[in-house]
Short mmCIF file of N, CA and C in Angstrom, two decimals:
data_model
loop_
_atom_site.label_atom_id
_atom_site.label_comp_id
_atom_site.label_asym_id
_atom_site.label_seq_id
_atom_site.Cartn_x
_atom_site.Cartn_y
_atom_site.Cartn_z
N LEU E 1 157.78 133.75 5.62
CA LEU E 1 157.16 134.31 4.42
C LEU E 1 155.68 134.56 4.65
N HIS E 2 155.20 135.63 4.05
CA HIS E 2 153.78 135.97 4.14
C HIS E 2 153.01 135.23 3.06
N ASP E 3 151.76 134.94 3.37
CA ASP E 3 150.90 134.35 2.34
C ASP E 3 150.63 135.41 1.29
N ALA E 4 150.88 135.09 0.08
CA ALA E 4 150.69 136.05 -1.01
C ALA E 4 149.26 135.97 -1.53
N LEU E 5 148.71 137.11 -1.81
CA LEU E 5 147.40 137.17 -2.45
C LEU E 5 147.59 136.94 -3.94
N PRO E 6 146.64 136.27 -4.57
CA PRO E 6 146.79 136.09 -6.02
C PRO E 6 146.70 137.43 -6.73
N ILE E 7 147.51 137.59 -7.74
CA ILE E 7 147.50 138.83 -8.53
C ILE E 7 146.53 138.62 -9.69
N CYS E 8 145.56 139.51 -9.79
CA CYS E 8 144.57 139.44 -10.86
C CYS E 8 144.67 140.68 -11.73
N ARG E 9 144.39 140.50 -12.95
CA ARG E 9 144.29 141.63 -13.87
C ARG E 9 142.89 142.23 -13.72
N LEU E 10 142.78 143.52 -14.01
CA LEU E 10 141.50 144.21 -13.86
C LEU E 10 140.42 143.57 -14.74
N TYR E 11 140.79 143.18 -15.95
CA TYR E 11 139.79 142.57 -16.84
C TYR E 11 139.26 141.25 -16.28
N GLN E 12 140.06 140.57 -15.44
CA GLN E 12 139.60 139.33 -14.83
C GLN E 12 138.59 139.61 -13.72
N VAL E 13 138.77 140.69 -13.00
CA VAL E 13 137.92 141.04 -11.88
C VAL E 13 136.59 141.63 -12.35
N LYS E 14 136.61 142.41 -13.42
CA LYS E 14 135.41 143.13 -13.85
C LYS E 14 134.23 142.21 -14.15
N ASP E 15 134.49 141.04 -14.65
CA ASP E 15 133.41 140.11 -14.98
C ASP E 15 132.76 139.52 -13.73
N GLU E 16 133.42 139.63 -12.60
CA GLU E 16 132.89 139.11 -11.34
C GLU E 16 132.09 140.16 -10.57
N LEU E 17 132.18 141.42 -10.98
CA LEU E 17 131.52 142.51 -10.26
C LEU E 17 130.06 142.65 -10.70
N PRO E 18 129.21 143.18 -9.80
CA PRO E 18 127.82 143.44 -10.17
C PRO E 18 127.72 144.48 -11.29
N ASN E 19 126.55 144.57 -11.90
CA ASN E 19 126.29 145.44 -13.04
C ASN E 19 126.45 146.93 -12.73
N MET E 20 126.49 147.30 -11.46
CA MET E 20 126.62 148.71 -11.11
C MET E 20 128.04 149.24 -11.33
N PHE E 21 128.97 148.36 -11.66
CA PHE E 21 130.34 148.78 -11.91
C PHE E 21 130.57 148.92 -13.40
N ILE E 22 131.26 149.99 -13.77
CA ILE E 22 131.56 150.30 -15.17
C ILE E 22 133.07 150.37 -15.32
N GLU E 23 133.55 149.82 -16.42
CA GLU E 23 134.96 149.93 -16.74
C GLU E 23 135.19 151.30 -17.38
N ALA E 24 135.98 152.12 -16.71
CA ALA E 24 136.26 153.47 -17.22
C ALA E 24 137.39 153.44 -18.25
N SER E 25 138.31 152.53 -18.06
CA SER E 25 139.47 152.38 -18.93
C SER E 25 140.09 151.02 -18.62
N ARG E 26 141.18 150.72 -19.22
CA ARG E 26 141.85 149.44 -18.92
C ARG E 26 142.40 149.40 -17.50
N SER E 27 142.50 150.56 -16.87
CA SER E 27 143.10 150.60 -15.53
C SER E 27 142.15 151.07 -14.44
N ALA E 28 140.86 151.25 -14.74
CA ALA E 28 139.94 151.76 -13.72
C ALA E 28 138.53 151.22 -13.91
N ILE E 29 137.92 150.85 -12.79
CA ILE E 29 136.52 150.43 -12.73
C ILE E 29 135.90 151.22 -11.59
N PHE E 30 134.64 151.68 -11.76
CA PHE E 30 134.00 152.43 -10.69
C PHE E 30 132.53 152.07 -10.62
N ASN E 31 131.92 152.38 -9.47
CA ASN E 31 130.50 152.15 -9.23
C ASN E 31 129.74 153.38 -9.73
N TYR E 32 128.96 153.22 -10.79
CA TYR E 32 128.29 154.39 -11.38
C TYR E 32 127.22 154.95 -10.46
N ARG E 33 126.77 154.21 -9.47
CA ARG E 33 125.78 154.73 -8.52
C ARG E 33 126.40 155.71 -7.53
N LYS E 34 127.72 155.83 -7.54
CA LYS E 34 128.43 156.74 -6.64
C LYS E 34 128.90 158.01 -7.36
N ILE E 35 128.38 158.25 -8.56
CA ILE E 35 128.77 159.46 -9.31
C ILE E 35 128.15 160.68 -8.65
N ASP E 36 128.98 161.69 -8.42
CA ASP E 36 128.50 162.99 -7.93
C ASP E 36 128.16 163.87 -9.14
N HIS E 37 129.09 163.97 -10.08
CA HIS E 37 128.85 164.73 -11.30
C HIS E 37 129.87 164.35 -12.36
N LEU E 38 129.61 164.84 -13.57
CA LEU E 38 130.51 164.63 -14.70
C LEU E 38 131.13 165.96 -15.10
N GLU E 39 132.35 165.92 -15.56
CA GLU E 39 133.00 167.11 -16.10
C GLU E 39 133.39 166.82 -17.54
N ILE E 40 132.92 167.66 -18.44
CA ILE E 40 133.29 167.55 -19.85
C ILE E 40 134.56 168.37 -20.05
N LEU E 41 135.60 167.73 -20.51
CA LEU E 41 136.88 168.40 -20.70
C LEU E 41 136.94 169.00 -22.09
N GLY E 42 137.81 169.97 -22.28
CA GLY E 42 137.95 170.65 -23.56
C GLY E 42 138.25 169.72 -24.72
N SER E 43 138.89 168.61 -24.42
CA SER E 43 139.27 167.65 -25.46
C SER E 43 138.11 166.75 -25.87
N GLY E 44 136.94 166.92 -25.22
CA GLY E 44 135.81 166.05 -25.49
C GLY E 44 135.76 164.83 -24.59
N MET E 45 136.77 164.68 -23.77
CA MET E 45 136.80 163.57 -22.82
C MET E 45 135.89 163.90 -21.64
N ILE E 46 135.54 162.89 -20.86
CA ILE E 46 134.68 163.05 -19.69
C ILE E 46 135.42 162.53 -18.47
N ASP E 47 135.40 163.32 -17.40
CA ASP E 47 135.86 162.87 -16.10
C ASP E 47 134.65 162.66 -15.21
N VAL E 48 134.61 161.55 -14.52
CA VAL E 48 133.57 161.27 -13.54
C VAL E 48 134.12 161.70 -12.19
N ILE E 49 133.34 162.48 -11.44
CA ILE E 49 133.71 162.85 -10.08
C ILE E 49 132.78 162.05 -9.17
N LEU E 50 133.37 161.22 -8.34
CA LEU E 50 132.59 160.37 -7.45
C LEU E 50 132.23 161.11 -6.17
N GLU E 51 131.33 160.54 -5.40
CA GLU E 51 130.87 161.17 -4.14
C GLU E 51 132.03 161.45 -3.18
N ASN E 52 133.09 160.63 -3.23
CA ASN E 52 134.25 160.84 -2.36
C ASN E 52 135.27 161.79 -2.99
N GLN E 53 134.88 162.47 -4.07
CA GLN E 53 135.67 163.45 -4.82
C GLN E 53 136.81 162.83 -5.63
N MET E 54 136.84 161.51 -5.72
CA MET E 54 137.83 160.86 -6.58
C MET E 54 137.45 161.13 -8.04
N ARG E 55 138.44 161.40 -8.86
CA ARG E 55 138.24 161.71 -10.27
C ARG E 55 138.66 160.49 -11.09
N VAL E 56 137.78 160.07 -12.01
CA VAL E 56 138.06 158.92 -12.87
C VAL E 56 137.88 159.37 -14.32
N GLY E 57 138.92 159.25 -15.10
CA GLY E 57 138.83 159.60 -16.51
C GLY E 57 138.20 158.46 -17.30
N ILE E 58 137.29 158.80 -18.19
CA ILE E 58 136.61 157.81 -19.02
C ILE E 58 137.28 157.78 -20.39
N SER E 59 137.70 156.59 -20.81
CA SER E 59 138.32 156.49 -22.13
C SER E 59 137.26 156.72 -23.21
N ARG E 60 137.68 157.14 -24.36
CA ARG E 60 136.74 157.41 -25.46
C ARG E 60 135.89 156.18 -25.79
N ARG E 61 136.48 155.01 -25.70
CA ARG E 61 135.75 153.77 -26.01
C ARG E 61 134.66 153.47 -25.00
N LYS E 62 134.76 154.00 -23.79
CA LYS E 62 133.83 153.66 -22.72
C LYS E 62 132.75 154.72 -22.50
N ILE E 63 132.84 155.87 -23.17
CA ILE E 63 131.86 156.94 -22.98
C ILE E 63 130.46 156.48 -23.35
N ARG E 64 130.32 155.74 -24.43
CA ARG E 64 129.00 155.26 -24.86
C ARG E 64 128.36 154.37 -23.79
N ILE E 65 129.14 153.50 -23.18
CA ILE E 65 128.62 152.61 -22.14
C ILE E 65 128.16 153.43 -20.94
N LEU E 66 128.93 154.43 -20.55
CA LEU E 66 128.54 155.29 -19.42
C LEU E 66 127.23 156.00 -19.73
N LYS E 67 127.12 156.58 -20.91
CA LYS E 67 125.89 157.30 -21.29
C LYS E 67 124.68 156.37 -21.28
N GLU E 68 124.84 155.16 -21.81
CA GLU E 68 123.74 154.20 -21.81
C GLU E 68 123.30 153.86 -20.38
N ARG E 69 124.27 153.62 -19.53
CA ARG E 69 123.97 153.24 -18.15
C ARG E 69 123.26 154.36 -17.41
N LEU E 70 123.61 155.61 -17.73
CA LEU E 70 123.00 156.77 -17.08
C LEU E 70 121.70 157.22 -17.77
N GLY E 71 121.37 156.59 -18.88
CA GLY E 71 120.15 156.94 -19.61
C GLY E 71 120.28 158.22 -20.39
N LEU E 72 121.47 158.55 -20.84
CA LEU E 72 121.72 159.79 -21.60
C LEU E 72 121.78 159.52 -23.09
#
């Protein structure tokens, strides 16, 4: 048998991360210092495009936190 890694929920990990990480939704956390640009979608939602071209959707509840962190 292989040694199993402990399974953690994202909400458990987020409190251990440095302040540069933002919770985008219940299923995603990203480093806001790695943002390449933002895309405003027709629905009013925001997608973050990271430097590695990964796309992260920001939930409506988290948009305010992102704007504050970016100084917007």
